[in-house]
Amino acid sequence: MQHSEEERFYMTCRAAYLSVFRSSLVNMTSKDQLCAVLQQAGRSPSQKALDKYWPPGTKNLNFDDFCEILKKEKPAEPDELMRIFKKFDVNCDGYISHEELSRILTSSGEKMSPKEVDKIFSLADVNKDGKLDYAETAVQFCRLLGSTVEQCQTAALENLETDAKLKRQNFGNQLENSPQSLESQPELPAAQTQLRTELETTQRKDSRSSSRPSSARSRRLSLSTAITMGTGSTKSGRMAEPKSLKDWHHTLMRGCFYLEEDGTIVSLQYRLQVPEATGVYLTIRPFNLSPIPEKPSPWMCVDTALYMVTGNKTKEDSTLVCFTELRDKERFVWRGELNAGSYLLMPFTTGCRLMKSTKKTTTKTTQLVNRTQSGELELTKEFKAALSDIFEVIDLDGSGLLSLEEYNFFEQRTSGEKCDEDAWAICKENFDTQKNELTRQGFLELNLMEANDREGDPRDLWLTLEAMGYNHCLEMVEACPFVIEVYCEDVKATLQTVHLDSGIKMLNSAVQRSVTSKAEARSLKGHENVLVYTYKGESRISSVIANKSNQKVTVHINNEQSKNCVSSRGMSMFAVEVPARTKMVCQHVMASNDQQEWTYNCIESIIPSL
């Protein structure tokens, strides 16, 4: 069977990575290592590109990061090499002498030895006249580079897979049939919950010919899961609001998911203080900023969830209490009883619908500032509208005013700095305020002042907008505002924003526990210590792989038979390397089109270690 383009790309990534590192679990820890793996994949990144992929403060990048970077880097073309060779041709005669090439390659960049230069020159000097015709050499170099890269990849793949049949097995191309019911497997320890979701899974029997050697059969270590889900509209309204909800004590807080450059999604966390035991109704939903009812904000389709844990600063001392599992249209809700105490609320989105766009936009950049007839700067109508929406997002308590704390969350997001009390006092003196807080008009005035400080240069303004999730068409495409609402039946709870350095780890741990506590554990054939948990929610399917063995395992995931689905991984085929004695979120899957039925069909296969 022919490999799909996506599969070939994945194989290229893996082969290049394993040409440099012993495992795709190993992280790159330097810019030089990133350059090396890109070169193994046939790319020639510029220093500017490397600086972009490895900005100051970067400690490491992983295999998934490398795959994303490789998508952006194009292979070297003859025209590009021609421009480089022309720089070597100091006397502009159309040729490069051995002396010219040697002087450059032994004194700049990654310096070569004279012996290495001699070897390169002998390969390219086909006429053996002591000089290179670089118009021909550029094409030869591209062919040579492509051939060398292909040889490296072939060698790496041969180390990965012993033969073509095993390769097809590892990449999940042979689909089994004959449904067989699953039996429950023992679960890993997980947080206590009150609800249990029935998991619809089917396991398929091995349909291979008996003439295949038994050793090959034993290496087919796969498991199949098929789940058919209804349309989004059929999943709404399962939990009705309490009849007396309008009489309950209500607390509201806003926030926003931000998509970082590396694909990570971040947001604030929240501390809920409940003074005494009470009934609680908890909701989270995307925050609609569109003034037109018939045209809601584009991020209203983004899934949201809240995970509630007890504990303070580490995932080790946290316990999952609940999460907003049930759906009511665009809201996700939880209803139950809470004892008096302090709870951490962690917003979550799967990344299925909030992810980096792969489409190239050619639209012109929107203008941010104009000059009036008198020569004064003014904000454009479009920029004012974007700033007004940003004001709504950072007005966390929905009061219509910005406190110093709220403004500082904005400052930290956009500049990494904080505004101190003295600077805030100056803001209050110069810009419109009420109750010692900044108004919407004052926020616009502040941004106009910044534009004036830079004499209309929009570059810093764009940095602010990009940090808030905007593209150069002033569309919020890499952020999703949300609203959290807490209703308490008997007492007034308080909700405050917090920012924990360990927040991402705690959230990941909570998501893992929510899946393992509600899904059946199924072991992969021949690997009883490798368990797959597949959780079926009302609008998403999530899976966790638990490796209880004492050595790492590599599990290949094949979603190609799924229909109307999108994975949080952004690919229908990928591999997950799970270290010994650990659990890992494998993927989240949702419908591509919420108004149509969708089918999740995933085959998990062990890739044998050689």
XYZ file of C-alpha atoms in Angstrom:
610
model
C 0.000 0.000 0.000
C 1.267 3.445 -0.905
C 2.242 5.657 1.996
C 0.148 8.818 2.321
C 1.931 12.156 2.056
C 1.385 12.725 5.771
C 2.854 9.330 6.637
C 5.899 9.935 4.427
C 6.429 13.287 6.101
C 6.256 11.654 9.526
C 8.735 8.972 8.461
C 11.077 11.680 7.168
C 10.855 13.538 10.480
C 11.494 10.435 12.520
C 14.368 9.252 10.329
C 16.072 12.650 10.467
C 15.615 12.922 14.232
C 16.963 9.457 14.901
C 19.990 10.196 12.727
C 21.049 12.635 15.448
C 19.410 11.310 18.631
C 19.010 7.787 19.943
C 15.287 8.328 20.607
C 12.553 10.803 19.699
C 11.968 11.121 23.453
C 15.269 12.998 23.700
C 14.852 16.776 23.572
C 17.018 19.140 21.553
C 18.905 21.320 24.007
C 20.711 23.726 21.682
C 20.292 25.672 18.464
C 23.138 23.638 16.945
C 21.217 20.405 17.528
C 18.129 21.900 15.863
C 20.283 22.904 12.901
C 21.736 19.383 12.708
C 18.365 17.595 12.559
C 17.051 20.089 9.995
C 20.102 19.433 7.843
C 19.515 15.679 8.180
C 16.034 16.307 6.742
C 17.490 18.139 3.742
C 16.947 21.686 4.957
C 19.444 24.521 5.110
C 18.059 26.937 7.723
C 19.414 30.474 7.859
C 20.709 31.942 11.099
C 17.669 34.237 11.116
C 15.338 31.240 10.856
C 17.179 29.397 13.635
C 16.912 32.483 15.862
C 13.168 32.544 15.188
C 12.717 28.864 16.055
C 15.013 29.124 19.083
C 14.295 32.542 20.662
C 16.198 33.754 23.753
C 15.191 31.827 26.868
C 14.450 28.571 25.019
C 15.741 25.610 27.028
C 14.723 22.732 24.801
C 12.482 21.617 21.932
C 10.990 18.160 21.443
C 10.258 15.909 18.474
C 6.795 17.423 17.913
C 8.362 20.893 17.790
C 10.816 19.624 15.164
C 7.957 18.291 13.006
C 6.231 21.688 13.090
C 9.457 23.508 12.216
C 10.207 21.128 9.341
C 6.823 21.965 7.790
C 7.920 25.605 7.591
C 11.424 25.008 6.199
C 11.643 24.347 2.461
C 14.400 22.221 0.860
C 17.285 24.073 -0.793
C 16.593 25.143 -4.399
C 19.150 25.756 -7.197
C 18.266 29.470 -7.352
C 19.038 29.847 -3.665
C 22.401 28.105 -4.070
C 23.150 30.286 -7.104
C 22.861 33.398 -4.953
C 25.216 31.876 -2.391
C 27.776 30.790 -5.012
C 27.790 34.286 -6.536
C 28.979 35.628 -3.194
C 31.921 33.201 -3.381
C 32.822 34.371 -6.894
C 34.889 37.392 -5.865
C 36.156 38.232 -9.402
C 32.705 37.704 -11.023
C 33.958 35.394 -13.797
C 31.225 32.779 -13.357
C 33.582 30.323 -11.708
C 34.744 29.537 -8.169
C 38.363 28.548 -7.775
C 39.644 26.080 -5.216
C 41.397 28.993 -3.484
C 38.186 31.083 -3.253
C 36.147 28.188 -1.890
C 38.846 27.150 0.581
C 39.300 30.672 1.943
C 35.594 30.969 2.792
C 34.903 27.453 4.078
C 37.945 27.341 6.362
C 37.464 30.792 7.900
C 33.722 31.413 8.449
C 30.547 29.715 9.596
C 31.035 26.062 10.514
C 34.749 25.991 9.662
C 35.978 23.045 7.600
C 39.422 21.549 7.432
C 41.437 21.859 4.182
C 40.988 18.110 3.694
C 37.166 18.458 3.866
C 37.263 21.318 1.343
C 39.396 19.190 -1.003
C 36.813 16.403 -0.820
C 33.890 18.727 -1.601
C 35.808 20.336 -4.465
C 36.729 16.995 -6.008
C 33.057 15.936 -5.999
C 31.868 19.129 -7.688
C 34.797 19.707 -10.102
C 33.550 17.338 -12.789
C 35.910 18.758 -15.465
C 38.928 18.500 -13.155
C 40.102 21.956 -14.277
C 40.504 23.402 -10.772
C 37.406 25.595 -10.886
C 33.647 25.238 -10.553
C 31.035 26.457 -13.025
C 28.520 27.337 -10.342
C 25.555 27.566 -12.752
C 25.953 23.794 -13.198
C 27.239 23.206 -9.678
C 24.088 24.613 -8.058
C 21.996 21.947 -9.775
C 24.584 19.262 -8.967
C 24.678 20.292 -5.317
C 20.880 20.100 -5.064
C 20.948 16.606 -6.563
C 23.839 15.606 -4.323
C 22.088 17.019 -1.263
C 18.835 15.242 -2.130
C 20.647 11.966 -2.725
C 22.626 12.247 0.524
C 19.516 13.077 2.548
C 17.652 10.150 1.004
C 20.521 7.787 1.828
C 20.607 8.997 5.443
C 16.847 8.588 5.790
C 16.912 5.127 4.229
C 19.649 4.018 6.614
C 17.781 5.406 9.607
C 14.542 3.729 8.537
C 16.347 0.428 8.098
C 17.462 0.707 11.696
C 13.915 1.503 12.766
C 12.171 -1.294 10.893
C 13.561 -4.644 9.854
C 11.460 -5.177 6.725
C 8.659 -3.678 4.658
C 5.984 -5.893 6.199
C 6.915 -4.843 9.708
C 6.921 -1.210 8.545
C 3.337 -1.545 7.311
C 2.329 -3.140 10.598
C 3.989 -0.399 12.632
C 2.182 2.308 10.700
C -1.200 0.659 11.062
C -1.947 0.028 7.378
C -3.471 -3.427 7.864
C -6.943 -3.078 9.319
C -8.567 -5.915 11.178
C -12.245 -6.853 11.228
C -14.611 -9.173 13.160
C -15.790 -7.183 16.208
C -15.138 -8.650 19.626
C -16.390 -7.301 22.942
C -13.921 -5.906 25.456
C -13.464 -7.005 29.007
C -12.551 -4.483 31.664
C -8.889 -4.235 32.594
C -7.538 -3.042 35.956
C -7.212 0.747 36.139
C -4.356 2.844 37.449
C -5.071 4.754 40.678
C -7.178 7.849 39.959
C -9.141 10.547 41.734
C -12.573 9.673 43.104
C -15.535 10.707 40.947
C -19.292 10.277 41.162
C -20.033 9.837 37.474
C -19.140 7.054 35.064
C -19.400 7.324 31.297
C -20.074 4.177 29.303
C -17.344 3.558 26.763
C -18.351 2.162 23.394
C -15.377 0.224 22.074
C -14.806 -2.701 19.787
C -11.705 -4.798 19.527
C -10.953 -6.532 16.279
C -9.627 -10.016 15.693
C -6.452 -10.697 13.797
C -7.394 -11.616 10.206
C -3.945 -12.393 8.835
C -3.200 -15.527 6.909
C -1.964 -18.486 8.942
C 0.886 -18.859 6.447
C 2.578 -15.804 7.943
C 5.436 -16.800 10.286
C 4.482 -16.885 13.954
C 7.268 -14.428 14.775
C 5.596 -11.833 12.535
C 2.207 -12.512 14.101
C 3.605 -11.966 17.576
C 4.896 -8.545 16.567
C 1.438 -7.329 15.464
C 0.651 -5.616 18.749
C -2.373 -3.504 17.858
C -5.701 -2.486 19.332
C -8.654 -0.878 17.577
C -11.338 1.433 18.959
C -14.393 2.581 17.001
C -16.945 5.043 18.412
C -19.749 6.744 16.489
C -20.919 10.097 17.854
C -24.072 12.043 17.025
C -24.287 15.649 15.911
C -23.475 18.459 18.347
C -27.125 19.466 18.606
C -28.083 16.047 20.011
C -25.585 16.488 22.846
C -27.054 19.685 24.227
C -29.234 20.301 27.237
C -28.634 17.046 29.106
C -28.383 18.849 32.430
C -31.099 21.397 33.121
C -30.325 24.428 35.241
C -31.609 24.303 38.826
C -35.093 25.834 38.852
C -34.158 28.366 41.505
C -30.772 29.264 39.974
C -31.643 32.968 39.793
C -31.814 32.969 43.602
C -28.383 31.354 44.036
C -25.273 33.415 44.850
C -23.497 34.235 41.591
C -19.795 34.898 40.904
C -18.347 35.605 37.460
C -14.800 35.776 36.109
C -13.429 36.112 32.594
C -10.243 34.769 31.060
C -8.654 33.792 27.781
C -6.836 30.863 26.194
C -3.712 31.971 24.336
C -1.970 29.891 21.697
C 1.795 30.183 22.135
C 4.386 30.049 19.339
C 5.220 26.402 20.146
C 1.546 25.362 20.065
C 1.108 25.293 23.850
C -2.170 26.748 25.139
C -1.995 28.827 28.328
C -4.439 30.720 30.524
C -4.839 32.031 34.040
C -5.985 29.759 36.843
C -8.529 30.662 39.500
C -8.864 30.112 43.240
C -12.392 29.361 44.500
C -13.040 29.861 48.216
C -16.181 28.182 49.575
C -16.934 29.237 53.198
C -19.219 26.278 53.998
C -20.714 23.187 52.382
C -23.161 24.041 49.617
C -24.653 22.996 46.316
C -22.683 24.357 43.348
C -23.496 24.895 39.674
C -20.308 25.554 37.683
C -20.114 26.638 34.025
C -17.551 27.754 31.454
C -18.226 28.971 27.914
C -16.508 30.949 25.153
C -17.034 34.712 25.511
C -18.920 36.160 22.515
C -17.637 39.640 21.607
C -19.667 40.075 18.425
C -22.305 42.844 18.559
C -24.295 41.050 15.841
C -26.477 38.221 17.257
C -26.654 36.444 13.880
C -22.859 36.466 13.519
C -21.197 35.227 16.734
C -17.448 35.415 17.274
C -15.569 32.699 15.315
C -14.106 31.170 18.495
C -17.554 30.247 19.836
C -16.981 26.743 18.404
C -13.889 26.238 20.603
C -14.419 23.629 23.314
C -13.890 24.716 26.914
C -13.719 22.887 30.233
C -12.914 23.522 33.882
C -10.971 21.103 36.064
C -11.317 21.548 39.806
C -8.580 20.239 42.094
C -7.615 20.588 45.709
C -3.987 21.207 46.587
C -1.623 24.109 46.285
C 1.404 24.200 44.044
C 2.333 20.797 42.657
C 0.619 18.007 40.788
C 1.803 15.572 43.471
C -0.336 17.139 46.205
C -3.378 17.834 43.997
C -6.563 15.771 43.902
C -9.101 15.952 41.089
C -12.509 16.912 42.479
C -14.564 17.269 39.298
C -14.640 18.712 35.789
C -17.320 20.266 33.604
C -18.206 17.091 31.772
C -21.738 17.844 30.603
C -22.637 20.136 27.719
C -25.464 22.647 27.407
C -25.080 24.210 23.948
C -21.829 26.219 24.070
C -21.551 25.862 27.858
C -19.899 23.014 29.736
C -21.300 22.473 33.221
C -20.927 20.570 36.476
C -23.392 20.374 39.357
C -22.697 18.872 42.752
C -21.907 19.465 46.409
C -18.698 21.069 47.647
C -17.386 21.115 51.193
C -15.962 24.272 52.709
C -12.443 24.872 51.458
C -10.144 26.233 48.787
C -10.282 24.847 45.254
C -8.149 25.510 42.187
C -10.079 25.974 38.920
C -8.031 25.268 35.792
C -9.524 26.179 32.388
C -8.843 23.728 29.578
C -9.344 23.405 25.834
C -8.266 20.389 23.807
C -6.519 22.295 21.016
C -8.686 20.606 18.379
C -10.213 23.935 17.375
C -7.654 26.378 18.719
C -4.470 25.590 16.830
C -1.917 27.165 14.520
C -3.310 27.821 11.052
C -1.515 26.137 8.163
C -3.152 28.442 5.593
C -1.067 31.241 4.140
C -2.775 34.627 4.211
C -1.958 37.229 1.583
C -4.308 39.908 2.876
C -2.768 43.343 3.360
C -1.862 44.428 6.878
C -4.547 46.563 8.522
C -3.535 50.136 9.290
C -3.444 50.956 13.008
C -2.872 54.730 13.082
C -3.579 57.724 10.851
C -2.519 61.335 10.848
C -5.189 64.020 10.932
C -5.074 67.129 8.744
C -3.336 68.900 11.617
C -0.640 66.212 11.654
C -1.710 64.566 14.915
C -1.860 60.808 15.287
C -5.181 59.025 15.780
C -6.151 55.378 16.139
C -7.993 53.899 13.176
C -11.559 52.687 13.567
C -10.428 49.062 13.151
C -7.695 49.384 15.780
C -10.123 50.990 18.233
C -12.540 48.082 17.750
C -9.766 45.559 18.448
C -8.629 47.470 21.551
C -12.226 47.618 22.769
C -12.464 43.825 22.486
C -9.133 43.449 24.295
C -10.512 45.663 27.058
C -13.474 43.278 27.430
C -11.134 40.279 27.641
C -8.839 41.762 30.314
C -11.752 43.184 32.328
C -11.746 39.939 34.290
C -14.574 40.740 36.704
C -16.781 42.304 34.010
C -17.082 45.602 35.898
C -16.423 47.794 32.852
C -13.232 49.111 34.508
C -9.626 47.918 34.711
C -8.000 47.542 38.112
C -4.221 47.586 38.505
C -4.257 43.792 38.912
C -6.258 43.319 35.691
C -4.063 45.745 33.777
C -0.956 43.931 34.996
C -2.175 40.620 33.594
C -2.360 42.440 30.239
C 1.116 43.958 30.708
C 2.669 40.618 31.626
C 1.069 38.971 28.611
C 2.210 41.628 26.133
C 5.531 42.869 27.535
C 6.509 40.528 30.368
C 6.604 43.467 32.778
C 4.395 44.884 35.529
C 3.072 48.359 36.191
C 3.941 49.441 39.755
C 1.876 51.691 42.032
C 3.781 54.852 41.014
C 3.287 54.225 37.297
C -0.384 53.421 37.924
C -0.787 56.737 39.747
C 0.581 58.533 36.665
C -1.885 56.601 34.474
C -4.766 57.746 36.658
C -3.599 61.362 36.378
C -3.315 61.333 32.583
C -6.069 59.012 31.401
C -9.795 58.661 32.017
C -10.529 56.737 35.242
C -13.429 55.966 37.577
C -13.101 54.677 41.129
C -9.307 54.641 40.659
C -9.683 52.217 37.750
C -9.072 52.706 34.033
C -12.103 53.175 31.771
C -12.412 51.907 28.203
C -11.718 55.455 26.969
C -8.678 55.663 29.226
C -7.376 52.380 27.794
C -7.696 53.790 24.252
C -5.920 56.984 25.334
C -3.082 54.933 26.821
C -2.552 53.084 23.535
C -2.660 56.355 21.584
C 0.062 57.706 23.868
C 2.204 54.646 23.105
C 1.694 55.236 19.368
C 2.780 58.861 19.824
C 5.836 57.799 21.831
C 6.954 55.787 18.798
C 5.981 58.540 16.327
C 3.433 56.307 14.635
C 5.739 53.309 14.153
C 3.282 50.379 14.477
C 5.810 47.605 15.179
C 5.422 47.634 18.969
C 1.647 47.936 18.605
C 1.667 44.797 16.464
C 3.721 42.947 19.080
C 0.982 43.749 21.605
C -1.766 42.621 19.242
C 0.043 39.399 18.322
C 0.525 38.571 22.006
C -3.247 38.930 22.423
C -3.891 36.466 19.576
C -4.491 38.835 16.645
C -3.243 38.460 13.079
C -2.413 41.393 10.789
C -6.017 41.513 9.574
C -6.989 42.338 13.182
C -8.727 38.984 13.605
C -8.389 37.151 16.913
C -7.239 33.777 15.591
C -4.829 32.519 18.274
C -6.883 33.223 21.386
C -10.278 32.286 22.798
C -11.866 34.425 25.545
C -14.074 32.589 28.031
C -16.411 33.233 30.956
C -16.513 31.218 34.187
C -19.655 31.381 36.335
C -20.048 29.875 39.803
C -23.486 29.592 41.426
C -23.669 28.587 45.110
C -26.983 27.622 46.643
C -26.440 28.688 50.258
C -23.335 30.888 50.517
C -21.383 33.486 48.574
C -18.129 32.054 47.195
C -15.163 34.157 46.086
C -13.239 33.665 42.863
C -9.756 35.126 42.327
C -7.159 34.863 39.590
C -3.868 33.127 40.337
C -0.836 32.319 38.226
C 1.036 29.131 39.091
C 4.315 28.134 37.456
C 3.235 24.515 37.832
C -0.237 25.186 36.392
C 0.326 23.380 33.075
C 1.676 20.264 34.820
C -1.208 20.254 37.317
C -3.742 20.643 34.502
C -2.166 17.833 32.493
C -2.265 15.590 35.564
C -5.940 16.442 36.146
C -6.838 15.657 32.524
C -5.043 12.303 32.775
C -6.895 11.431 35.975
C -10.260 12.398 34.506
C -9.694 9.983 31.618
C -8.274 7.063 33.603
C -11.041 7.307 36.225
C -13.880 7.160 33.691
C -12.581 4.931 30.902
C -11.917 1.222 30.687
C -8.283 0.160 30.642
C -7.342 -2.023 27.677
C -3.932 -3.602 27.385
C -2.157 -3.909 24.058
C -1.641 -7.474 22.867
C 1.614 -8.879 24.120
C 2.134 -5.856 26.369
C -0.071 -6.307 29.418
C 1.673 -3.393 31.111
C 0.803 -0.923 28.348
C -2.755 0.296 28.874
C -4.931 2.538 26.708
C -7.791 4.504 28.288
C -10.344 5.996 25.879
C -12.848 8.426 27.385
C -16.022 9.316 25.495
C -17.460 12.678 26.500
C -20.422 14.540 25.065
C -18.378 16.379 22.445
C -14.889 14.894 22.543
C -12.972 11.656 22.854
C -9.735 11.629 24.838
C -7.170 8.876 25.236
C -4.351 8.274 27.699
C -1.560 5.722 27.390
C -0.192 4.283 30.632
C 3.141 2.483 30.557
C 3.450 0.417 33.740
C 6.564 -1.396 32.531
C 10.163 -0.583 33.407
C 11.162 0.464 29.900
C 9.901 3.045 27.435
C 7.470 2.046 24.694
C 6.613 3.652 21.363
C 2.957 3.496 20.336
C 1.904 4.356 16.798
C -1.499 6.020 16.427
C -3.521 5.682 13.216
C -6.726 7.748 12.886
C -6.997 7.452 9.101
C -10.287 5.524 9.223
C -11.964 8.208 11.347
C -14.622 10.341 9.658
C -15.399 14.032 10.208
C -12.751 14.204 12.947
C -9.960 16.537 14.002
C -7.187 15.530 16.420
C -5.437 17.797 18.886
C -2.181 16.465 17.408
C -2.971 18.038 14.044
C -2.127 14.773 12.255
C -4.038 11.575 11.558
C -0.866 9.528 12.089
C 1.798 9.979 14.722
C 3.784 8.102 17.366
C 3.871 8.582 21.121
C 6.915 7.539 23.120
C 5.896 6.871 26.714
C 8.690 6.684 29.307
C 8.716 3.849 31.831
C 6.212 4.030 34.713
C 4.385 7.070 33.346
C 1.057 8.091 31.833
C 0.696 10.409 28.855
C -2.259 12.100 27.166
C -2.267 10.596 23.680
C -4.806 12.814 21.909
C -8.165 14.548 22.020
C -10.523 14.157 19.060
C -13.593 16.206 18.132
C -15.926 16.585 15.166
C -14.655 18.711 12.296
C -18.252 19.709 11.574
C -20.340 19.769 14.740
C -23.589 19.517 12.795
C -22.744 16.127 11.296
C -22.264 12.660 12.739
C -18.646 11.687 13.306
C -16.801 8.413 13.768
C -13.656 7.939 15.837
C -11.650 4.973 14.600
C -8.201 4.629 16.130
C -5.661 1.841 15.857
C -2.901 1.798 18.469
C 0.147 -0.296 17.582
C 3.337 -1.003 19.471
C 6.444 -0.209 17.432
C 8.950 -2.877 18.526
C 12.294 -1.662 19.808
C 15.161 -3.172 17.850
